[in-house]
Coordinates of C-alpha atoms (C1' of nucleotides) in Angstrom, one line a residue:
Chain A
M1 CA -68.9 5.1 42.3
T2 CA -67.3 6.5 45.5
D3 CA -68.8 3.4 47.2
S4 CA -65.9 1.1 47.1
V5 CA -67.5 -2.0 48.5
R6 CA -65.5 -5.2 48.2
I7 CA -67.9 -7.6 46.6
R8 CA -65.7 -10.7 46.2
D9 CA -62.1 -11.6 46.6
E10 CA -61.3 -14.8 44.7
I11 CA -61.7 -15.0 41.0
A12 CA -64.4 -12.9 39.3
D13 CA -67.0 -15.6 39.7
S14 CA -69.2 -12.7 40.9
E15 CA -72.2 -12.3 38.8
S16 CA -71.6 -14.2 35.7
L17 CA -74.7 -15.8 34.1
A18 CA -72.5 -18.7 33.0
P19 CA -70.2 -19.3 35.9
A20 CA -68.8 -22.5 34.4
V21 CA -67.5 -20.4 31.5
T22 CA -66.0 -17.8 33.7
R23 CA -64.3 -20.5 35.8
A24 CA -63.1 -22.2 32.6
G25 CA -61.3 -19.0 31.8
A26 CA -59.7 -18.9 35.2
I27 CA -58.5 -22.5 34.8
L28 CA -57.0 -21.7 31.4
D29 CA -55.2 -18.7 32.9
A30 CA -53.9 -20.8 35.7
L31 CA -52.6 -23.5 33.3
A32 CA -51.0 -20.8 31.2
E33 CA -49.1 -19.5 34.2
S34 CA -47.7 -22.9 35.2
S35 CA -46.5 -23.2 31.6
G36 CA -45.9 -26.7 30.5
E37 CA -46.5 -28.3 33.8
A38 CA -49.7 -30.3 34.1
A39 CA -51.9 -29.5 37.1
G40 CA -54.5 -31.8 38.6
P41 CA -58.0 -30.9 39.9
S42 CA -56.8 -30.6 43.5
E43 CA -54.0 -28.2 42.7
L44 CA -56.2 -26.1 40.5
A45 CA -59.0 -26.1 43.1
R46 CA -56.5 -24.9 45.7
R47 CA -55.0 -22.2 43.5
L48 CA -58.4 -20.8 42.4
G49 CA -60.3 -21.4 45.6
L50 CA -63.1 -23.4 43.9
P51 CA -64.6 -26.8 44.7
K52 CA -62.5 -29.7 43.5
S53 CA -65.4 -31.5 41.8
S54 CA -66.5 -28.5 39.9
I55 CA -63.0 -28.0 38.6
A56 CA -62.9 -31.6 37.5
N57 CA -66.2 -31.3 35.6
I58 CA -65.1 -28.2 33.8
C59 CA -61.7 -29.6 33.0
N60 CA -63.2 -32.7 31.5
A61 CA -65.5 -30.5 29.3
L62 CA -62.5 -28.5 28.3
A63 CA -60.6 -31.6 27.4
E64 CA -63.4 -32.8 25.2
I65 CA -63.4 -29.7 23.1
G66 CA -59.5 -29.7 23.0
L67 CA -58.8 -26.5 24.9
V68 CA -56.9 -28.5 27.4
R69 CA -55.2 -31.9 27.1
R70 CA -54.8 -34.6 29.6
I71 CA -51.2 -35.3 30.8
G72 CA -51.5 -38.5 32.7
T73 CA -54.0 -37.5 35.5
G74 CA -53.6 -33.8 35.2
F75 CA -54.4 -31.1 32.6
A76 CA -52.4 -28.7 30.4
L77 CA -53.2 -26.3 27.7
G78 CA -54.6 -28.0 24.5
R79 CA -53.8 -27.7 20.9
K80 CA -57.1 -26.1 20.0
L81 CA -55.8 -23.0 21.6
A82 CA -53.2 -22.8 18.8
E83 CA -55.9 -23.2 16.3
L84 CA -58.2 -20.5 17.8
G85 CA -55.3 -18.2 18.4
G86 CA -54.3 -18.5 14.8
A87 CA -57.9 -17.8 13.7
Y88 CA -58.0 -14.7 15.9
L89 CA -54.7 -13.4 14.5
A90 CA -56.0 -14.2 11.0
S91 CA -59.1 -12.1 11.7
V92 CA -57.1 -9.0 12.6
D93 CA -56.5 -7.3 9.3
Q94 CA -53.6 -5.4 10.6
V95 CA -51.6 -8.6 11.3
Q96 CA -51.8 -9.7 7.7
E97 CA -50.8 -6.3 6.4
F98 CA -48.1 -6.0 9.0
Y99 CA -46.2 -9.0 7.6
E100 CA -46.5 -7.8 4.0
E101 CA -45.4 -4.3 4.8
C102 CA -42.5 -5.2 7.0
R103 CA -40.8 -7.1 4.2
I104 CA -40.6 -4.0 2.0
L105 CA -39.3 -1.6 4.7
R106 CA -36.0 -0.1 3.6
A107 CA -34.0 -0.3 6.9
G108 CA -36.6 -1.8 9.2
S109 CA -36.8 -5.1 7.3
E110 CA -33.4 -6.0 8.7
E111 CA -34.5 -5.5 12.2
T112 CA -37.0 -7.1 14.6
V113 CA -40.4 -5.4 14.1
Q114 CA -43.4 -6.2 16.3
L115 CA -47.1 -5.4 16.3
A116 CA -49.1 -5.3 19.6
I117 CA -52.5 -4.2 20.9
L118 CA -53.2 -2.2 24.0
D119 CA -55.3 -4.0 26.6
G120 CA -55.7 -2.2 29.9
L121 CA -52.2 -1.3 30.9
E122 CA -50.6 -4.2 29.0
M123 CA -49.6 -4.8 25.4
T124 CA -50.4 -8.1 23.8
Y125 CA -47.9 -8.9 21.0
L126 CA -49.7 -10.1 17.9
A127 CA -47.1 -10.4 15.2
R128 CA -43.3 -10.3 14.7
H129 CA -41.1 -9.7 11.8
D130 CA -37.7 -11.3 12.3
G131 CA -34.9 -9.4 10.8
R132 CA -31.6 -10.8 9.8
Q133 CA -30.1 -10.1 13.2
P134 CA -28.9 -13.3 14.9
V135 CA -30.0 -12.4 18.4
R136 CA -33.6 -13.2 19.2
L137 CA -34.5 -10.3 21.5
T138 CA -38.1 -10.6 21.2
S139 CA -41.0 -12.1 23.1
Q140 CA -43.2 -14.7 21.6
I141 CA -46.5 -14.0 20.0
G142 CA -49.3 -13.7 22.5
R143 CA -47.0 -12.6 25.3
R144 CA -48.1 -9.6 27.4
L145 CA -45.8 -6.9 28.6
P146 CA -46.5 -3.7 30.7
A147 CA -47.5 -0.8 28.4
T148 CA -45.8 1.5 30.8
H149 CA -42.3 0.3 29.9
T150 CA -42.5 -0.7 26.3
A151 CA -42.2 1.4 23.2
T152 CA -45.4 0.0 21.8
G153 CA -47.2 0.6 25.1
K154 CA -46.1 4.2 25.5
A155 CA -47.0 4.9 21.9
A156 CA -50.4 3.5 22.4
L157 CA -51.0 5.2 25.8
A158 CA -49.9 8.6 24.4
S159 CA -52.7 8.3 21.8
L160 CA -55.5 7.9 24.3
D161 CA -57.7 10.8 25.2
P162 CA -56.9 12.1 28.7
A163 CA -60.1 10.8 30.3
D164 CA -59.4 7.3 29.0
L165 CA -55.8 7.5 30.2
D166 CA -56.9 8.6 33.6
R167 CA -59.3 5.8 33.9
R168 CA -56.6 3.2 33.2
L169 CA -54.1 4.8 35.6
D170 CA -56.7 5.2 38.3
G171 CA -55.5 3.7 41.5
M172 CA -51.9 3.2 40.3
D173 CA -49.3 4.8 42.4
A174 CA -45.9 3.2 41.8
L175 CA -45.2 1.3 38.5
P176 CA -43.6 -2.2 38.8
T177 CA -40.2 -1.8 37.2
M178 CA -38.4 -4.2 34.9
T179 CA -34.9 -2.7 34.9
E180 CA -33.1 0.2 36.6
K181 CA -34.1 2.6 33.9
S182 CA -37.8 1.7 34.0
I183 CA -40.1 4.7 34.7
A184 CA -41.2 4.1 38.3
T185 CA -43.9 6.7 38.9
V186 CA -47.1 7.7 37.2
E187 CA -45.9 11.3 37.1
G188 CA -42.8 10.2 35.3
L189 CA -44.9 8.2 32.8
R190 CA -47.2 11.2 32.1
A191 CA -44.2 13.4 31.5
D192 CA -42.8 10.8 29.1
L193 CA -46.1 10.5 27.3
D194 CA -46.1 14.3 26.7
V195 CA -42.7 13.9 25.1
V196 CA -44.0 11.0 23.0
R197 CA -46.9 13.1 21.7
E198 CA -44.6 16.0 20.7
R199 CA -41.8 13.7 19.2
G200 CA -44.2 11.5 17.3
Y201 CA -42.8 8.2 18.5
A202 CA -42.0 6.4 21.7
I203 CA -38.6 5.3 23.0
D204 CA -37.9 2.4 25.3
D205 CA -34.2 3.0 26.3
E206 CA -33.4 -0.2 28.2
E207 CA -36.6 0.1 30.2
T208 CA -37.6 -3.5 29.6
V209 CA -34.3 -5.2 28.9
E210 CA -30.9 -3.9 29.6
G211 CA -28.8 -3.3 26.4
V212 CA -31.9 -3.2 24.2
V213 CA -33.6 -0.2 22.8
C214 CA -37.0 0.0 21.1
F215 CA -38.9 2.6 19.1
G216 CA -42.6 2.6 18.8
V217 CA -45.5 4.3 16.9
M218 CA -49.2 4.1 17.4
I219 CA -51.5 2.5 14.9
P220 CA -55.2 3.4 15.3
G221 CA -57.9 0.7 15.6
R222 CA -60.3 0.3 12.8
R223 CA -63.5 -0.5 14.8
P224 CA -65.1 1.6 17.4
G225 CA -63.9 0.7 20.9
E226 CA -60.9 -1.3 19.6
G227 CA -57.9 -0.4 21.6
P228 CA -55.1 1.2 19.7
Y229 CA -52.4 -0.9 18.2
A230 CA -48.7 -0.1 18.1
A231 CA -45.6 -1.2 16.1
S232 CA -42.0 -1.2 17.3
I233 CA -38.5 -1.9 16.2
T234 CA -36.2 -3.6 18.6
L235 CA -32.4 -3.5 18.4
L236 CA -29.3 -3.9 20.5
K237 CA -28.3 -0.5 21.8
A238 CA -24.9 -0.8 20.0
R239 CA -26.7 -0.9 16.7
A240 CA -28.8 2.2 17.4
T241 CA -26.5 4.6 15.7
D242 CA -27.2 8.2 14.8
E243 CA -27.5 7.5 11.2
R244 CA -29.5 4.3 11.5
V245 CA -32.2 5.4 13.9
P246 CA -33.7 8.1 11.7
L247 CA -34.1 5.6 8.9
L248 CA -35.9 3.2 11.3
I249 CA -38.2 6.0 12.6
A250 CA -39.1 6.9 9.0
D251 CA -39.9 3.2 8.4
L252 CA -42.1 3.0 11.5
H253 CA -44.0 6.1 10.4
R254 CA -44.4 4.6 6.9
L255 CA -45.6 1.3 8.5
A256 CA -48.1 3.1 10.7
E257 CA -49.4 5.0 7.7
R258 CA -49.9 1.8 5.7
L259 CA -51.6 0.0 8.6
T260 CA -54.0 2.8 9.3
D261 CA -57.4 1.8 7.9
P262 CA -57.3 2.7 4.2
L263 CA -60.9 3.6 4.2
R264 CA -60.5 5.9 7.1
A265 CA -57.3 7.4 5.7
D266 CA -58.6 8.0 2.2
Q267 CA -61.7 9.9 3.2
R268 CA -61.3 13.1 5.2
P269 CA -62.2 12.7 8.8
G270 CA -65.6 14.3 9.5
R271 CA -67.8 11.9 7.7
D272 CA -70.1 9.7 9.7
G273 CA -68.7 6.5 11.2
S274 CA -70.4 4.2 8.8
V275 CA -67.6 2.2 7.3
I276 CA -68.3 -0.8 5.0
R277 CA -65.7 -3.5 5.5
R278 CA -65.4 -6.5 3.3
Chain B
M1 CA -80.8 -49.3 15.4
T2 CA -83.8 -49.6 13.1
D3 CA -85.5 -47.4 15.6
S4 CA -84.5 -44.1 14.2
V5 CA -85.3 -42.0 17.1
R6 CA -83.7 -38.6 16.9
I7 CA -82.1 -38.0 20.3
R8 CA -80.4 -34.8 19.5
D9 CA -78.9 -33.6 16.3
E10 CA -76.9 -30.4 16.6
I11 CA -73.7 -30.1 18.6
A12 CA -72.5 -32.8 21.0
D13 CA -74.1 -31.3 24.0
S14 CA -74.9 -34.9 24.9
E15 CA -73.6 -35.8 28.3
S16 CA -71.2 -33.1 29.4
L17 CA -71.2 -32.3 33.1
A18 CA -70.5 -28.7 32.3
P19 CA -72.7 -28.0 29.2
A20 CA -71.9 -24.3 29.3
V21 CA -68.3 -25.1 28.7
T22 CA -69.0 -27.5 25.9
R23 CA -71.2 -24.9 24.3
A24 CA -68.6 -22.2 24.7
G25 CA -66.3 -24.4 22.7
A26 CA -68.9 -24.8 19.9
I27 CA -69.3 -21.0 19.9
L28 CA -65.6 -20.5 19.5
D29 CA -65.5 -22.9 16.7
A30 CA -68.4 -21.2 15.0
L31 CA -66.7 -17.8 15.3
A32 CA -63.4 -19.3 14.0
E33 CA -65.2 -20.5 10.9
S34 CA -66.7 -17.1 10.1
S35 CA -63.3 -15.7 10.4
G36 CA -63.2 -12.0 11.0
E37 CA -66.9 -11.5 10.7
A38 CA -68.8 -10.8 13.9
A39 CA -71.8 -12.9 14.7
G40 CA -74.7 -12.0 17.0
P41 CA -76.5 -14.3 19.4
S42 CA -79.4 -14.9 17.0
E43 CA -77.1 -16.1 14.2
L44 CA -75.1 -18.2 16.5
A45 CA -78.2 -19.8 18.0
R46 CA -79.4 -20.6 14.5
R47 CA -76.1 -22.1 13.5
L48 CA -75.7 -24.2 16.6
G49 CA -79.3 -25.0 17.2
L50 CA -79.2 -23.7 20.8
P51 CA -81.4 -21.3 22.7
K52 CA -80.7 -17.7 22.0
S53 CA -80.6 -16.6 25.6
S54 CA -78.2 -19.3 26.6
I55 CA -75.9 -18.3 23.8
A56 CA -76.0 -14.7 24.9
N57 CA -75.2 -15.6 28.5
I58 CA -72.2 -17.7 27.4
C59 CA -71.0 -15.1 25.0
N60 CA -71.1 -12.4 27.7
A61 CA -69.1 -14.7 30.0
L62 CA -66.6 -15.3 27.2
A63 CA -66.3 -11.6 26.5
E64 CA -65.6 -11.0 30.2
I65 CA -62.6 -13.3 30.2
G66 CA -61.4 -12.0 26.8
L67 CA -61.8 -15.2 24.7
V68 CA -64.2 -13.2 22.5
R69 CA -64.5 -9.5 21.9
R70 CA -67.6 -7.5 21.2
I71 CA -67.9 -5.9 17.7
G72 CA -70.8 -3.6 18.0
T73 CA -73.6 -5.9 19.0
G74 CA -72.0 -9.1 17.8
F75 CA -69.0 -11.2 18.9
A76 CA -65.7 -12.2 17.4
L77 CA -62.7 -14.1 18.6
G78 CA -60.8 -12.3 21.4
R79 CA -57.2 -11.5 21.9
K80 CA -56.8 -13.8 24.9
L81 CA -56.8 -16.6 22.4
A82 CA -53.5 -15.3 21.1
E83 CA -52.2 -15.2 24.6
L84 CA -53.3 -18.8 25.4
G85 CA -52.3 -20.1 22.0
G86 CA -48.8 -18.7 22.5
A87 CA -48.7 -20.2 26.0
Y88 CA -49.6 -23.6 24.6
L89 CA -47.0 -23.4 21.9
A90 CA -44.4 -22.3 24.5
S91 CA -45.3 -25.3 26.6
V92 CA -44.5 -27.7 23.7
D93 CA -40.8 -28.4 24.0
Q94 CA -40.5 -29.5 20.4
V95 CA -41.7 -26.1 19.2
Q96 CA -38.8 -24.2 21.0
E97 CA -36.2 -26.7 19.8
F98 CA -37.7 -26.7 16.3
Y99 CA -36.9 -23.0 15.9
E100 CA -33.4 -23.4 17.1
E101 CA -32.6 -26.4 15.0
C102 CA -34.1 -25.0 11.8
R103 CA -31.7 -22.2 11.8
I104 CA -28.6 -24.4 11.7
L105 CA -29.8 -26.8 9.0
R106 CA -27.4 -26.8 6.1
A107 CA -29.9 -26.6 3.1
G108 CA -33.2 -26.7 4.9
S109 CA -32.7 -23.3 6.6
E110 CA -33.1 -21.7 3.2
E111 CA -36.5 -23.3 2.8
T112 CA -39.9 -23.3 4.5
V113 CA -39.9 -25.8 7.3
Q114 CA -43.0 -26.6 9.4
L115 CA -43.8 -28.6 12.5
A116 CA -47.2 -30.1 13.0
I117 CA -49.0 -32.6 15.3
L118 CA -51.4 -35.3 14.4
D119 CA -54.9 -35.0 15.7
G120 CA -57.4 -37.6 14.4
L121 CA -57.0 -37.4 10.6
E122 CA -55.8 -33.8 10.6
M123 CA -52.5 -32.0 11.2
T124 CA -52.4 -28.9 13.3
Y125 CA -49.4 -26.7 12.3
L126 CA -47.5 -25.5 15.3
A127 CA -44.4 -23.8 14.1
R128 CA -42.9 -22.5 10.9
H129 CA -39.4 -21.5 9.8
D130 CA -39.4 -19.1 7.0
G131 CA -36.6 -19.6 4.6
R132 CA -35.3 -16.9 2.3
Q133 CA -37.7 -17.9 -0.5
P134 CA -39.9 -14.9 -1.3
V135 CA -43.1 -16.9 -1.9
R136 CA -45.2 -17.6 1.1
L137 CA -46.4 -21.0 0.4
T138 CA -47.3 -22.0 3.9
S139 CA -50.3 -22.0 6.1
Q140 CA -50.5 -20.0 9.2
I141 CA -49.8 -21.4 12.6
G142 CA -52.8 -23.1 14.1
R143 CA -54.2 -24.1 10.8
R144 CA -55.4 -27.6 10.2
L145 CA -54.9 -29.6 7.1
P146 CA -55.9 -33.2 6.2
A147 CA -53.3 -35.7 7.3
T148 CA -54.1 -37.8 4.3
H149 CA -52.7 -35.3 1.8
T150 CA -49.9 -33.6 3.5
A151 CA -46.3 -34.8 3.9
T152 CA -46.4 -34.2 7.6
G153 CA -49.7 -36.1 7.9
K154 CA -48.5 -39.1 5.9
A155 CA -45.3 -39.3 7.9
A156 CA -47.3 -39.2 11.1
L157 CA -49.9 -41.7 10.0
A158 CA -47.2 -44.1 8.7
S159 CA -45.7 -44.3 12.2
L160 CA -48.9 -45.4 13.9
D161 CA -49.4 -49.0 14.9
P162 CA -51.9 -50.8 12.6
A163 CA -54.7 -50.9 15.1
D164 CA -54.5 -47.2 15.8
L165 CA -54.5 -46.4 12.1
D166 CA -57.5 -48.7 11.5
R167 CA -59.4 -46.9 14.2
R168 CA -58.8 -43.5 12.7
L169 CA -59.7 -44.7 9.2
D170 CA -62.7 -46.6 10.4
G171 CA -65.8 -45.6 8.4
M172 CA -63.8 -43.6 5.8
D173 CA -64.5 -44.7 2.2
A174 CA -63.4 -41.9 -0.1
L175 CA -61.0 -39.2 0.9
P176 CA -61.9 -35.6 0.2
T177 CA -59.4 -34.4 -2.4
M178 CA -57.6 -31.0 -2.6
T179 CA -56.0 -31.3 -6.0
E180 CA -56.1 -33.7 -8.9
K181 CA -53.2 -35.5 -7.6
S182 CA -54.6 -36.1 -4.1
I183 CA -54.9 -39.7 -3.1
A184 CA -58.6 -40.3 -3.2
T185 CA -59.1 -43.7 -1.7
V186 CA -58.2 -45.4 1.6
E187 CA -56.5 -48.2 -0.3
G188 CA -54.4 -45.8 -2.1
L189 CA -53.4 -44.1 1.2
R190 CA -52.5 -47.4 2.8
A191 CA -50.3 -48.3 -0.2
D192 CA -48.6 -44.9 0.0
L193 CA -48.0 -45.3 3.8
D194 CA -46.3 -48.6 3.1
V195 CA -44.0 -46.8 0.7
V196 CA -43.4 -44.1 3.3
R197 CA -42.3 -46.6 5.9
E198 CA -39.9 -48.2 3.6
R199 CA -38.5 -45.0 2.2
G200 CA -38.2 -43.3 5.6
Y201 CA -40.0 -40.1 4.7
A202 CA -43.2 -38.9 3.1
I203 CA -43.7 -37.0 -0.1
D204 CA -46.6 -34.7 -1.0
D205 CA -46.2 -34.2 -4.7
E206 CA -48.8 -31.5 -5.5
E207 CA -51.4 -33.3 -3.4
T208 CA -52.3 -30.2 -1.4
V209 CA -51.3 -27.3 -3.7
E210 CA -50.5 -27.6 -7.4
G211 CA -46.9 -26.7 -8.2
V212 CA -45.8 -27.3 -4.6
V213 CA -44.0 -30.3 -3.2
C214 CA -43.4 -31.3 0.4
F215 CA -41.2 -33.8 2.2
G216 CA -42.1 -35.0 5.7
V217 CA -40.6 -37.0 8.5
M218 CA -42.2 -38.2 11.8
I219 CA -41.1 -37.0 15.2
P220 CA -42.3 -39.1 18.1
G221 CA -44.3 -37.6 21.0
R222 CA -42.6 -37.4 24.3
R223 CA -45.5 -38.2 26.6
P224 CA -47.6 -41.3 26.5
G225 CA -50.7 -40.8 24.4
E226 CA -49.3 -37.7 22.7
G227 CA -50.0 -38.0 19.0
P228 CA -46.9 -38.1 16.8
Y229 CA -45.5 -34.9 15.5
A230 CA -44.0 -34.4 12.0
A231 CA -41.8 -31.9 10.3
S232 CA -41.8 -31.0 6.6
I233 CA -40.0 -28.9 4.1
T234 CA -42.1 -27.1 1.4
L235 CA -40.8 -25.8 -1.9
L236 CA -41.9 -25.0 -5.4
K237 CA -41.6 -28.0 -7.6
A238 CA -39.2 -26.2 -9.8
R239 CA -36.8 -25.9 -6.9
A240 CA -37.0 -29.6 -6.1
T241 CA -33.9 -30.7 -8.1
D242 CA -32.2 -34.0 -8.0
E243 CA -29.2 -32.5 -6.2
R244 CA -31.1 -30.4 -3.7
V245 CA -33.7 -32.9 -2.5
P246 CA -31.3 -35.4 -1.0
L247 CA -29.8 -32.6 1.1
L248 CA -33.2 -31.5 2.3
I249 CA -34.1 -35.1 3.2
A250 CA -30.9 -35.4 5.2
D251 CA -31.7 -32.2 7.0
L252 CA -35.2 -33.5 7.8
H253 CA -33.8 -36.6 9.3
R254 CA -31.3 -34.6 11.3
L255 CA -34.1 -32.4 12.5
A256 CA -36.2 -35.4 13.5
E257 CA -33.3 -36.9 15.4
R258 CA -32.7 -33.7 17.3
L259 CA -36.3 -33.2 18.1
T260 CA -36.8 -36.8 19.4
D261 CA -36.8 -36.8 23.2
P262 CA -33.1 -36.7 24.2
L263 CA -33.9 -38.8 27.3
R264 CA -35.6 -41.4 25.2
A265 CA -33.0 -41.3 22.5
D266 CA -30.1 -41.6 24.8
Q267 CA -31.3 -44.7 26.6
R268 CA -31.9 -47.9 24.7
P269 CA -35.5 -48.7 24.2
G270 CA -36.8 -51.4 26.5
R271 CA -36.5 -49.7 29.8
D272 CA -39.7 -48.8 31.5
G273 CA -41.6 -45.8 30.5
S274 CA -40.8 -43.8 33.6
V275 CA -39.3 -40.6 32.2
I276 CA -38.5 -37.7 34.5
R277 CA -39.0 -34.4 32.8
R278 CA -37.9 -31.1 34.2
Chain C
dG1 C1' -92.7 8.2 7.1
dC2 C1' -95.0 4.1 8.4
dC3 C1' -94.9 -0.8 9.0
dG4 C1' -93.2 -5.6 9.3
dA5 C1' -89.4 -8.2 10.4
dT6 C1' -85.4 -9.2 13.0
dC7 C1' -82.4 -8.3 16.4
dG8 C1' -80.5 -8.1 21.5
dT9 C1' -82.1 -8.0 26.0
dT10 C1' -85.0 -9.2 30.1
dC11 C1' -87.4 -12.2 33.5
dA12 C1' -89.8 -15.8 36.2
dG13 C1' -90.2 -20.9 36.8
dC14 C1' -88.4 -25.3 36.3
dA15 C1' -85.1 -28.7 35.3
dT16 C1' -80.3 -29.5 36.1
dA17 C1' -75.6 -28.4 36.9
dC18 C1' -73.0 -27.6 41.1
dT19 C1' -71.5 -28.9 45.7
dG20 C1' -69.5 -31.4 49.8
dA21 C1' -68.6 -35.6 51.7
dA22 C1' -67.4 -40.3 51.0
dC23 C1' -64.9 -43.7 48.1
dA24 C1' -61.0 -45.9 45.8
dT25 C1' -56.4 -45.4 44.3
dA26 C1' -51.6 -43.8 44.2
dT27 C1' -47.6 -42.1 46.7
dG28 C1' -43.8 -41.4 50.0
dG29 C1' -41.7 -42.0 54.7
dC30 C1' -40.1 -44.5 58.8
Chain D
dG1 C1' -43.8 -53.9 53.8
dC2 C1' -46.8 -51.0 56.2
dC3 C1' -49.2 -46.8 57.2
dA4 C1' -50.3 -41.8 56.6
dT5 C1' -51.2 -38.5 53.3
dA6 C1' -52.9 -36.7 49.2
dT7 C1' -55.1 -37.4 44.8
dG8 C1' -58.8 -38.4 41.3
dT9 C1' -63.4 -40.0 41.1
dT10 C1' -68.2 -40.9 42.4
dC11 C1' -72.9 -39.7 44.0
dA12 C1' -77.3 -37.8 45.9
dG13 C1' -79.6 -33.4 47.3
dT14 C1' -80.2 -28.7 46.6
dA15 C1' -79.3 -24.2 45.2
dT16 C1' -79.0 -22.1 40.7
dG17 C1' -78.1 -21.6 35.9
dC18 C1' -80.9 -22.5 31.8
dT19 C1' -84.9 -21.9 29.0
dG20 C1' -88.9 -20.0 26.3
dA21 C1' -91.8 -16.2 25.8
dA22 C1' -92.5 -11.4 26.0
dC23 C1' -90.3 -6.7 25.6
dG24 C1' -88.2 -2.7 23.4
dA25 C1' -84.9 -1.2 19.8
dT26 C1' -83.3 -1.2 15.2
dC27 C1' -83.2 -1.8 10.3
dG28 C1' -84.9 -2.2 5.6
dG29 C1' -88.8 -2.0 2.1
dC30 C1' -93.2 -1.0 -0.5

DNA sequence: GCCGATCGTTCAGCATACTGAACATATGGC
DNA sequence: GCCATATGTTCAGTATGCTGAACGATCGGC
């Protein structure tokens, strides 16, 4: 493991036994970055460092199954992605329960509540409850944000066992910042995670967007190896008053309790991991 | 054609120049159907009629790029689908504008409003505005419903030129019904589409769900070859009073007007199709 | 506790998907 | 209006991804 040999540099074409699929993934990523704009085979080949004709073959296959659509002579993301994305979200039990539970939160139902899952050092946002606040502070579903600066991310990271956390932070020195208040160093992050563990919830005080504060709690995964989830409440800093915040924190803890696997919560920990679902 | 030689029967592996990608699409579809439940290589191979080892190779490649996730020894849809699905929705201008416009509708903002796009004879639902009605009547984003029974679908179909409509209905004899009131024949559908064109909007009167009525209007696509969109308002039949419905219809027409491409709406039709976007 | 069935994984040989160059087409500049 | 550039598409040869059978692991049943 000390042997840090550089195998390849471009996309992870490396050792896949189905390189066309790996490359298709790279193409989808590239199209997602240039959001909305169509890209032709030549441009994609240039960006990904792959042969032009291979790209064309894969894009045509992707177009046939609907994952991309043709815009004139180029390609853009296709509508089947919405279908499959919806199917994925529907398959995550927490998402369904999240929507139900959010509506019956005392104070939290008025605010913007979000559900996300940890993936590496990023959070993928899976669900959003829109409160009655007119301002749309939140990011769209499917968006990814750094776990190191978000309330959801810090709540999730704080729940990892130390070895796992070290593995994810391995090789990181400085953290890319989003605002002036963003934690910029790994040491600062570790110190904040200690506070999160003791406090029981995470705070993002204008670390992602200026003027906006978030509170986050961890929600454990239900299957082995499934990264922890987290829920957060987002509000304008002016609304985060001393009397309102405690109510929101209580709602978050209630939400986390309800979204924790009932089977796992009901039975005392210590039994074997055999859990029958559905 | 009397020669009934069976070339291939299972999935359309036929003539793709990137068969691994085509098969990956079939795998994703299969996983979407068995929603939530994980499926192993053997089961997928059986369902799709493809070699087991090929499936395993493709699944591992899909897992590496995050389109599927491993559940124990099996596979299920992965979280990158949520990311790409969100990116697709973000790339559709109508979706963004839909959310903004829905909130300022006079009567419609109270109800459930949906945006969908026509694809063959099905509608893919792209966006949903949740009104203040407590009942969640609507389908999730990304879900597909028959265009022949939904208000969105009939509004979209009615806007097609006759040749296009004939092509889509070619080979259909009886329509699969969803409720007792569903239109069951192609002739019945054609007659209803005539009414839709004259009336200016489509009605789904308990054709998809009993006790629920929908009104739909067509929204033209903005790029050549892009299937028509449609918007609908859904409500319990008891709420569809004689004084409320006209207000909702007016809101739908207003919405359609605002979601029609501004560039195309501003200039008189008749100019060439060269439209500069962004 | 043994056995039969089924599963996921491995591996070598062959068919075939990938590649690079050439073609045809569309575009912008002087 | 012409040329220079860049783009999407085609095609034959070859490297390589796909396949079927064998392996080892796991589960359920008489």
